[in-house]
Amino acid sequence: MNLAKSVSVAQPLSSWQDGPSRRAIIDAVDRLTRRASAQFVAPTERVAVFDNDGTLWPEQPAYVQAIFLLDRIKQLAPAHPDWHDREPYVSALAGNLHAVAAGGERALAELAMATHAGMTTDEFETIVKDWMASGRHPHFDRPYVDVVYRPMLELMDWLRASGFKVYIVSGGGVEFIRPWAQSVYGVVPEQVIGSTIELRYELQDAKPVLRRLPQVDAIDDKEGKPVSIQKFIGRRPTMAFGNSDGDLAMLQWTMAGPGARFAALVHHTDGEREWAYDRDSHFGRLDRALDEAKARNWTLIDMKSDWKRVYAFEH
Amino acid sequence: MNLAKSVSVAQPLSSWQDGPSRRAIIDAVDRLTRRASAQFVAPTERVAVFDNDGTLWPEQPAYVQAIFLLDRIKQLAPAHPDWHDREPYVSALAGNLHAVAAGGERALAELAMATHAGMTTDEFETIVKDWMASGRHPHFDRPYVDVVYRPMLELMDWLRASGFKVYIVSGGGVEFIRPWAQSVYGVVPEQVIGSTIELRYELQDAKPVLRRLPQVDAIDDKEGKPVSIQKFIGRRPTMAFGNSDGDLAMLQWTMAGPGARFAALVHHTDGEREWAYDRDSHFGRLDRALDEAKARNWTLIDMKSDWKRVYAFEH
């Protein structure tokens, strides 16, 4: 399946209502890319960054990578008899993410390393691909790759057609996203930025491999996002799209650059087709960034009123 | 000046002698990019990585960034009276790189942090640009941006014209290379990978900045090169070019992938137009990689016999 390729750019943003968000985006792209415009940005300078969880696909009822983590714990448990009477594994095996979260960052980190490290990068890629091919979203009972926001796919496609390099800048693990980002989002691996663990180059049966080590390298969230953008891209984005306080620094950094820029937040307002949450949510809290968006006139994308349809599977 | 743009791709590799290296490269590009070829690689998969020091420009009589470092120490010394009777500053102020090197990695790291950290990323970019615009290569008495290998510029241009994404993967600091890589090499900032120091997002007079901290983040040399390639690009290169043992792991990692690949080493054999050195050199030692290149039939680019001219300023 290649949703990205199936989206037409002849009619940009066709899943969007002809409302203030669509008009603001179309106006911004026109100003930034029309040669006669005072705010014209040269094609090589056009960089657009997108958060992933809550911006390109749902982060409810839990981050998809958290569901992956729980599934991996279950898969690996038979080889780890000690997990059956030891936290945070007992909670994880019971599928109780809230109990796991109660154990704090340390419990989460232990589970993350138990499930995401030890293997080679090639092996991990296969694990992720297999899981994405077989797993189904718990709410929609569809493959995860189908449960992505159709309006955002259209937006990424249209930005690419307008000369932008489109990057994902996610708090999720970069090697959890890369294996399917190209077919689902049209984003090539080198344009996916995310959290990383340490890698070690070593020989396995005389063949070089990269071993995933149980040590965090960089967390690509909050203030880590502008840091990653500088490290990986080396220039400031022209457009930035997020949905939570974790994206605030990325949007601030983008908008503080010289010349014209554009920032928008996806606001989860649709309790029927998706979920409605902001300031009080455990996942993807939108509080300080909501205030700042209002104060600075960043575009607030209202899922309920701005999107004609949310998913590609809606007809 | 934009050398990269001035290089013609109609006659690929025109500064190369019609010898074994040129023929091996042309044959490889043909095999990898001709649609009917059994070794055809799809355009989005075509990644070529180049080391910088000794591969794209000279690393003699010293790494250019080391000369930059010494110049910076001199510039900053008036504000640091304690430097005038304290090592490694005394040796650095005397321009004595060998004495500095005798102080080991710790001395070098101290000088590196004293000259490369503390400022914002924007400030450092200006410092590098100013230095590159005013500094002159000590041997050739020309701007550094002129003292680059014309045959390698032609090669990068031709690979781009053949659908390759061309990356620099350097042991040098990424933010030392990015400010001029686009105009000199035709390589955009997001395709420059190098060593990094830690960055911190902070507000300076209410404006977001990224502060360069005196802590090493990653050294992009030896086994660090495949690690960086995986972290930044997320896929294995199709072609890899280096010149020293520091590039060996990058070439091994490239060649160990499935399907057809190509690896080459620039061998510094030209004591007249450039420098002749390999196994015993302090900078850019080529020893283990030379043996492995011979054992595995990687292409050895012989600067003396393979290149008609070395620099663009030769007519």
XYZ file of C-alpha atoms in Angstrom:
630
model
C 0.000 0.000 0.000
C 1.263 3.434 -0.792
C -1.142 6.021 0.460
C 1.331 8.812 -0.146
C 1.440 8.059 -3.845
C -2.317 7.764 -4.132
C -2.921 11.296 -2.906
C -3.558 13.763 -5.680
C -1.737 17.074 -5.666
C -3.800 18.487 -8.525
C -6.437 19.347 -5.935
C -4.360 20.142 -2.891
C -5.783 19.398 0.519
C -9.040 17.933 -0.766
C -9.832 16.286 2.572
C -9.735 19.691 4.225
C -12.771 21.904 4.682
C -12.396 25.214 2.930
C -11.925 26.858 6.319
C -9.358 29.052 8.064
C -6.670 26.333 8.463
C -6.701 25.243 4.835
C -6.669 28.867 3.714
C -3.804 29.741 6.074
C -1.699 26.829 4.801
C -2.411 27.533 1.138
C -1.646 31.214 1.665
C 1.643 30.382 3.444
C 2.825 27.996 0.738
C 1.963 30.581 -1.891
C 3.920 33.310 -0.096
C 6.924 31.043 0.492
C 7.170 29.517 -2.976
C 5.889 32.066 -5.496
C 8.941 33.627 -7.108
C 7.489 37.142 -7.166
C 6.602 36.958 -3.478
C 8.478 39.150 -0.993
C 8.714 36.069 1.240
C 10.053 33.728 -1.469
C 12.255 30.925 -0.111
C 14.676 29.208 -2.511
C 13.824 25.534 -3.155
C 16.955 24.156 -1.453
C 15.995 26.102 1.696
C 12.476 24.707 1.919
C 12.322 22.374 4.878
C 9.077 21.274 6.537
C 9.133 19.278 9.774
C 6.305 17.129 11.131
C 5.903 15.519 14.496
C 4.560 11.954 14.188
C 2.427 10.795 17.160
C -0.773 12.854 17.275
C 0.258 14.848 14.198
C 0.373 12.195 11.481
C -1.406 9.343 13.256
C -3.316 8.861 16.537
C -1.546 8.614 19.875
C -4.679 7.250 21.590
C -5.493 4.966 23.323
C -1.664 4.783 23.648
C 1.438 5.546 21.603
C 1.718 2.884 18.921
C 5.306 2.241 19.956
C 4.092 1.561 23.516
C 1.710 -1.085 22.156
C 4.614 -2.521 20.163
C 6.666 -2.601 23.368
C 3.963 -4.534 25.260
C 3.590 -6.998 22.398
C 7.352 -7.536 22.357
C 7.397 -8.192 26.110
C 4.758 -10.881 25.604
C 6.683 -12.401 22.709
C 9.944 -12.458 24.645
C 8.511 -13.543 28.011
C 8.865 -17.324 27.508
C 12.644 -16.863 27.339
C 12.627 -14.725 30.524
C 10.922 -16.705 33.317
C 12.047 -14.097 35.864
C 9.756 -11.518 34.236
C 6.640 -13.299 35.485
C 6.996 -12.142 39.078
C 8.964 -8.925 38.659
C 7.891 -5.355 37.925
C 7.628 -3.620 35.559
C 7.266 -6.872 33.617
C 4.214 -8.134 35.524
C 2.298 -4.971 34.646
C 3.583 -5.036 31.082
C 2.535 -8.674 30.641
C -0.892 -7.768 31.998
C -1.032 -5.064 29.310
C -1.448 -2.459 32.022
C 0.274 0.613 30.630
C -0.968 2.815 33.461
C 0.664 0.585 36.065
C 3.848 0.610 34.008
C 3.724 4.400 33.811
C 3.318 4.535 37.585
C 6.805 3.012 37.774
C 8.147 6.187 36.255
C 10.754 6.751 33.574
C 12.995 4.072 35.003
C 10.406 1.339 34.518
C 9.666 2.533 30.994
C 13.348 2.707 30.133
C 13.880 -0.844 31.413
C 11.053 -2.153 29.246
C 12.246 -0.122 26.277
C 15.753 -1.512 26.474
C 14.530 -5.081 27.068
C 12.530 -4.872 23.849
C 14.471 -2.482 21.618
C 18.131 -3.334 22.275
C 20.467 -6.309 21.992
C 19.738 -7.154 18.368
C 21.382 -5.749 15.222
C 19.828 -2.855 13.307
C 18.906 -5.227 10.477
C 17.191 -7.613 12.901
C 15.270 -4.778 14.534
C 14.088 -3.537 11.157
C 12.651 -6.985 10.427
C 10.964 -7.113 13.851
C 9.304 -3.727 13.247
C 8.230 -4.587 9.711
C 6.720 -7.900 10.829
C 4.869 -6.256 13.683
C 3.522 -3.435 11.519
C 2.378 -5.981 8.938
C 0.508 -8.105 11.494
C -0.590 -5.692 14.233
C -3.981 -3.999 14.249
C -4.984 -0.733 15.855
C -6.902 -1.641 19.047
C -9.649 0.915 18.457
C -10.172 0.710 14.698
C -9.195 -2.950 14.190
C -7.238 -2.037 11.079
C -3.530 -2.205 10.241
C -1.647 0.666 11.849
C -0.460 1.907 8.465
C -4.097 2.593 7.540
C -4.793 4.604 10.663
C -2.987 7.739 9.536
C -4.448 11.192 8.990
C -5.394 11.537 5.356
C -5.363 15.385 5.472
C -1.760 15.313 6.691
C -0.725 12.876 3.937
C -2.209 15.334 1.451
C -0.344 18.177 3.109
C 3.018 16.361 2.992
C 2.456 15.424 -0.637
C 1.543 18.936 -1.562
C 4.547 20.407 0.234
C 6.845 17.980 -1.590
C 5.222 18.980 -4.871
C 5.911 22.592 -3.842
C 9.618 21.900 -3.451
C 9.808 21.236 0.287
C 11.953 18.562 1.848
C 9.560 16.938 4.303
C 11.034 15.579 7.538
C 9.512 13.673 10.408
C 10.877 14.820 13.792
C 9.451 12.407 16.331
C 9.924 11.621 19.998
C 9.490 7.993 18.943
C 12.407 5.764 18.055
C 13.864 6.584 14.664
C 14.307 2.898 13.828
C 10.702 2.206 14.780
C 9.472 4.715 12.165
C 11.920 4.399 9.273
C 10.959 0.871 8.130
C 7.467 1.991 7.023
C 7.701 5.803 6.715
C 8.503 5.684 3.030
C 5.538 3.516 1.983
C 3.052 5.139 4.388
C 4.134 8.790 4.485
C 6.371 9.039 1.416
C 9.240 10.049 3.730
C 12.591 8.399 2.985
C 14.663 7.029 5.917
C 17.180 9.885 5.823
C 14.344 12.338 6.419
C 13.115 10.620 9.555
C 14.579 12.011 12.777
C 13.702 10.466 16.127
C 14.979 9.278 19.459
C 18.052 7.066 19.260
C 19.884 4.482 21.323
C 23.614 3.866 21.098
C 24.902 1.617 18.327
C 28.116 -0.376 18.247
C 29.923 -1.480 15.111
C 31.093 -5.059 15.475
C 31.887 -8.183 13.519
C 29.419 -11.090 13.731
C 30.798 -14.168 11.988
C 33.274 -11.862 10.203
C 30.398 -9.722 8.918
C 30.036 -6.118 10.085
C 26.840 -5.416 11.975
C 25.529 -2.540 14.073
C 24.431 -3.746 17.507
C 21.674 -1.821 19.313
C 22.898 -1.136 22.854
C 20.667 -0.615 25.912
C 21.753 3.008 26.345
C 19.839 6.099 25.323
C 21.688 8.300 22.832
C 19.227 11.176 22.354
C 15.587 11.823 23.211
C 14.030 13.766 20.368
C 11.304 15.503 22.342
C 10.730 19.014 23.716
C 14.055 20.943 23.702
C 15.612 17.878 22.077
C 13.720 18.603 18.849
C 15.507 21.822 17.845
C 18.778 20.177 18.892
C 18.093 17.221 16.575
C 16.984 19.493 13.768
C 20.278 21.383 13.970
C 22.301 18.177 14.248
C 20.582 16.309 11.428
C 19.377 19.001 9.054
C 21.733 21.847 9.912
C 19.271 24.517 8.954
C 16.146 25.966 10.396
C 12.813 24.687 9.066
C 10.506 26.928 7.066
C 7.362 25.162 8.240
C 6.690 23.138 11.374
C 3.697 20.996 12.345
C 3.076 19.459 15.749
C 0.248 18.763 18.179
C 1.547 18.859 21.742
C 3.776 20.596 24.258
C 6.514 18.211 23.110
C 6.552 20.152 19.850
C 6.617 23.633 21.379
C 10.397 24.133 21.223
C 10.439 22.914 17.604
C 7.784 25.447 16.648
C 9.495 28.235 18.610
C 12.838 27.479 16.984
C 11.258 27.414 13.538
C 9.397 30.696 14.002
C 12.370 32.539 15.556
C 14.319 32.355 12.307
C 14.691 35.328 9.967
C 12.240 35.737 7.107
C 8.830 34.176 6.700
C 7.952 30.932 8.482
C 4.823 28.972 9.285
C 3.790 26.912 12.298
C 0.646 24.933 13.002
C -0.695 22.613 15.679
C -3.147 19.781 15.149
C -5.797 20.237 17.852
C -7.566 17.012 18.788
C -11.163 18.211 18.957
C -13.010 15.311 17.396
C -14.253 12.884 20.037
C -16.275 10.963 17.478
C -13.933 10.267 14.586
C -10.773 10.463 16.702
C -10.270 11.689 20.259
C -10.871 15.030 21.951
C -8.138 16.081 24.374
C -5.660 18.828 25.093
C -4.611 20.350 28.434
C -5.390 17.377 30.689
C -4.308 14.474 28.524
C -1.714 11.978 29.647
C -0.541 11.367 26.049
C 0.178 14.354 23.860
C -0.717 17.078 26.325
C -1.385 20.395 24.591
C -1.293 23.165 27.173
C 1.583 25.657 27.011
C 1.800 25.241 23.243
C -1.936 25.988 22.958
C -1.448 29.269 24.819
C 1.583 30.162 22.741
C -0.172 29.296 19.472
C -2.987 31.663 20.390
C -0.613 34.414 21.536
C 1.525 34.192 18.394
C -1.209 33.495 15.861
C 0.085 30.071 14.884
C -2.510 28.073 12.974
C -4.638 25.747 15.088
C -5.907 22.876 12.979
C -9.285 21.918 14.415
C -9.698 18.256 13.507
C -13.446 18.339 13.915
C -14.189 21.412 11.846
C -11.153 21.537 9.517
C -11.056 17.963 8.239
C -13.727 16.520 5.934
C -12.339 13.097 6.627
C -9.711 11.899 9.056
C -8.577 8.541 7.637
C -8.033 7.278 4.144
C -10.382 4.351 4.856
C -13.351 6.714 5.230
C -15.128 7.090 1.927
C 32.678 30.861 -6.136
C 30.831 27.721 -6.994
C 33.219 25.135 -8.302
C 30.627 22.420 -8.038
C 28.374 24.221 -10.506
C 31.206 24.933 -12.912
C 32.065 21.275 -13.356
C 30.624 19.791 -16.514
C 28.854 16.457 -16.368
C 28.625 16.184 -20.152
C 32.183 14.858 -20.092
C 32.292 12.994 -16.812
C 35.566 12.860 -14.914
C 37.500 14.967 -17.427
C 40.310 15.652 -14.943
C 40.881 11.913 -14.644
C 43.334 9.995 -16.790
C 41.643 7.305 -18.824
C 43.184 4.711 -16.506
C 41.974 1.859 -14.312
C 40.387 4.040 -11.580
C 38.325 6.137 -13.965
C 37.243 3.019 -15.822
C 36.334 1.200 -12.595
C 34.201 4.129 -11.425
C 32.457 4.597 -14.765
C 31.811 0.870 -14.986
C 30.378 0.789 -11.450
C 28.050 3.754 -12.041
C 26.873 2.142 -15.254
C 26.146 -1.176 -13.542
C 24.349 0.502 -10.640
C 22.209 2.948 -12.616
C 21.425 1.385 -15.998
C 17.896 0.057 -15.797
C 18.655 -3.132 -17.726
C 21.608 -3.940 -15.481
C 21.391 -6.925 -13.142
C 22.877 -4.672 -10.451
C 20.427 -1.793 -10.976
C 19.776 0.253 -7.832
C 16.590 2.339 -7.652
C 17.231 6.106 -7.573
C 15.929 6.611 -4.012
C 18.381 3.935 -2.823
C 21.447 5.556 -4.379
C 23.598 6.934 -1.603
C 27.273 7.823 -2.015
C 29.388 8.787 1.000
C 32.647 10.727 0.929
C 35.166 11.331 3.641
C 36.411 14.951 3.629
C 40.011 15.416 4.877
C 42.385 13.758 2.435
C 39.520 12.626 0.196
C 38.046 15.936 -0.990
C 40.799 18.327 0.092
C 44.352 18.010 1.508
C 44.992 17.115 5.126
C 48.649 18.238 4.882
C 50.580 19.971 6.335
C 47.760 19.676 8.938
C 43.995 19.227 9.075
C 42.413 22.510 8.024
C 40.281 22.467 11.156
C 43.465 22.199 13.259
C 44.783 25.355 11.574
C 41.433 27.016 12.268
C 41.766 25.948 15.902
C 45.225 27.511 16.237
C 44.030 30.727 14.596
C 41.089 30.871 16.998
C 43.401 30.402 19.998
C 45.441 33.386 18.805
C 42.317 35.474 18.265
C 40.919 34.648 21.695
C 44.213 34.840 23.644
C 44.003 38.545 24.570
C 40.878 37.784 26.612
C 42.609 34.850 28.344
C 45.848 36.096 29.966
C 46.236 32.746 31.775
C 46.782 30.999 28.427
C 50.193 32.651 27.997
C 51.952 30.445 30.546
C 49.816 27.321 30.491
C 49.881 24.227 28.267
C 48.476 23.299 25.850
C 47.908 27.004 25.125
C 51.604 27.950 25.051
C 52.274 25.387 22.325
C 49.103 26.335 20.475
C 50.024 30.035 20.571
C 53.463 29.131 19.229
C 51.670 27.347 16.374
C 53.372 24.133 17.393
C 50.866 21.421 16.514
C 53.339 18.621 17.222
C 53.867 19.842 20.783
C 50.095 20.091 21.186
C 49.695 16.560 19.863
C 52.296 15.381 22.388
C 49.815 16.434 25.084
C 47.499 13.694 23.847
C 43.770 13.681 23.274
C 43.133 15.590 26.465
C 45.157 18.593 25.319
C 43.489 18.553 21.905
C 40.045 18.268 23.456
C 40.766 21.218 25.743
C 41.801 23.386 22.801
C 38.868 22.178 20.728
C 36.365 23.088 23.414
C 38.036 26.438 24.134
C 37.636 27.389 20.474
C 34.521 25.550 19.299
C 32.115 25.804 22.260
C 30.404 28.476 24.307
C 28.850 30.401 21.441
C 25.519 29.810 19.700
C 25.297 27.770 16.505
C 24.546 30.944 14.531
C 27.609 32.677 15.986
C 29.831 29.700 15.215
C 28.600 29.618 11.634
C 29.634 33.251 11.225
C 33.052 32.557 12.763
C 33.660 29.678 10.334
C 32.445 31.637 7.317
C 34.649 34.613 8.182
C 37.684 32.413 8.705
C 37.151 30.494 5.466
C 36.756 33.771 3.592
C 39.988 35.253 4.964
C 42.285 32.273 5.647
C 44.776 30.990 3.095
C 46.206 27.511 2.745
C 49.762 27.640 4.217
C 51.311 25.673 1.373
C 49.466 27.006 -1.664
C 48.760 30.528 -0.400
C 45.226 30.367 -1.774
C 41.822 30.391 -0.108
C 41.016 27.006 1.401
C 37.910 26.689 -0.757
C 40.157 26.678 -3.838
C 42.392 23.922 -2.516
C 39.960 21.081 -3.166
C 40.446 18.103 -5.463
C 38.972 18.913 -8.832
C 38.620 15.219 -9.835
C 36.532 14.556 -6.727
C 34.301 17.567 -7.447
C 33.714 16.108 -10.891
C 32.955 12.727 -9.354
C 30.412 14.156 -6.885
C 28.755 16.156 -9.645
C 28.557 13.162 -11.898
C 27.127 10.943 -9.166
C 24.456 13.554 -8.434
C 23.652 13.720 -12.141
C 23.379 9.906 -12.019
C 20.746 10.075 -9.290
C 22.921 9.607 -6.206
C 22.433 11.474 -2.970
C 25.981 12.557 -2.132
C 26.904 12.763 1.558
C 30.035 13.899 3.321
C 30.890 11.699 6.332
C 33.799 13.409 8.051
C 35.726 13.046 11.269
C 35.794 16.857 11.282
C 33.175 18.930 13.026
C 29.885 18.988 11.163
C 29.407 22.691 11.881
C 32.883 23.450 10.598
C 32.014 21.936 7.193
C 28.373 22.830 6.621
C 28.782 26.615 6.223
C 30.761 26.224 2.956
C 30.027 22.664 1.755
C 27.169 23.759 -0.460
C 29.084 26.408 -2.387
C 32.350 24.432 -2.585
C 31.187 20.824 -2.908
C 27.544 21.246 -3.913
C 26.568 19.326 -0.757
C 23.636 20.776 1.197
C 23.906 21.015 5.016
C 21.567 18.070 5.656
C 23.930 15.846 3.666
C 26.978 16.708 5.755
C 27.631 14.291 8.632
C 30.513 14.890 11.024
C 31.639 14.920 14.614
C 29.308 16.778 16.971
C 29.361 18.439 20.344
C 26.358 18.728 22.620
C 23.876 21.537 21.987
C 21.482 23.144 24.457
C 18.269 24.912 23.536
C 17.928 28.103 25.562
C 16.428 31.566 25.490
C 18.800 34.507 24.997
C 16.957 37.815 25.437
C 13.693 35.882 24.936
C 14.977 34.520 21.614
C 15.606 30.770 21.215
C 19.216 29.873 20.489
C 21.233 26.669 20.423
C 24.289 26.922 22.661
C 27.372 24.866 21.772
C 28.466 23.043 24.934
C 32.039 21.904 25.712
C 31.087 18.211 25.643
C 31.659 15.773 22.835
C 28.473 14.209 21.470
C 29.845 11.846 18.786
C 33.173 11.347 17.025
C 32.489 10.484 13.418
C 35.657 8.528 12.732
C 36.592 4.839 12.393
C 33.759 2.676 13.832
C 31.858 5.920 14.457
C 31.317 6.354 10.706
C 28.983 3.397 10.112
C 27.208 4.318 13.347
C 26.640 7.882 12.071
C 25.578 6.644 8.667
C 22.914 4.452 10.250
C 21.810 7.211 12.617
C 21.642 9.984 10.019
C 20.878 8.230 6.744
C 19.261 5.038 8.012
C 20.353 3.004 5.026
C 23.554 1.528 3.773
C 25.507 3.467 1.146
C 25.888 2.146 -2.380
C 29.273 3.801 -2.917
C 31.909 4.894 -0.411
C 35.069 6.957 -0.874
C 37.779 7.507 1.723
C 41.540 7.746 2.016
C 42.655 6.486 5.417
C 42.253 3.876 8.128
C 39.642 6.217 9.631
C 37.429 5.300 6.672
C 37.957 1.540 6.829
C 34.825 0.729 8.864
C 32.726 2.933 6.555
C 33.981 1.059 3.498
C 33.543 -2.330 5.202
C 29.992 -1.467 6.231
C 29.172 -0.264 2.726
C 30.580 -3.335 1.000
C 29.001 -5.835 3.432
C 25.504 -4.914 2.260
C 23.494 -7.081 -0.114
C 23.662 -6.425 -3.842
C 26.257 -4.480 -5.763
C 28.373 -1.811 -4.036
C 31.522 0.137 -4.771
C 34.376 1.334 -2.567
C 37.485 3.334 -3.372
C 40.393 4.890 -1.525
C 42.288 7.999 -2.587
C 45.958 7.059 -2.315
C 48.260 10.040 -1.748
C 51.066 9.211 -4.148
C 51.874 12.615 -5.594
C 54.697 14.288 -3.693
C 54.921 17.072 -6.258
C 51.412 18.325 -6.785
C 50.173 17.189 -3.385
C 51.805 14.925 -0.764
C 52.971 11.331 -0.841
C 52.178 9.363 2.306
C 50.380 6.286 3.547
C 51.419 3.768 6.216
C 53.675 6.020 8.293
C 51.819 9.303 8.178
C 50.677 11.091 11.304
C 47.662 12.591 9.503
C 45.473 10.303 7.460
C 47.393 7.086 7.969
C 46.543 4.507 5.314
C 47.743 1.118 6.491
C 45.122 -1.496 7.389
C 42.721 -0.043 4.841
C 45.425 -0.294 2.157
C 45.835 -4.007 2.871
C 42.093 -4.572 2.907
C 41.599 -2.619 -0.330
C 44.124 -4.853 -2.029
C 42.672 -8.041 -0.540
C 39.113 -7.119 -1.513
C 39.808 -5.461 -4.842
C 38.540 -2.044 -3.799
C 39.638 0.660 -6.204
C 42.830 2.487 -5.250
C 42.840 5.951 -6.760
C 46.474 6.793 -7.460
C 46.610 10.595 -7.319
C 49.809 10.786 -9.321
C 48.848 8.538 -12.198
C 45.032 8.780 -12.121
C 44.541 12.542 -11.971
C 45.393 14.869 -14.871
C 45.066 17.775 -12.539
C 44.570 17.936 -8.802
C 43.150 21.422 -8.202
C 40.738 23.599 -10.104
C 43.315 26.403 -10.154
C 45.646 24.354 -12.342
C 45.006 25.126 -15.986
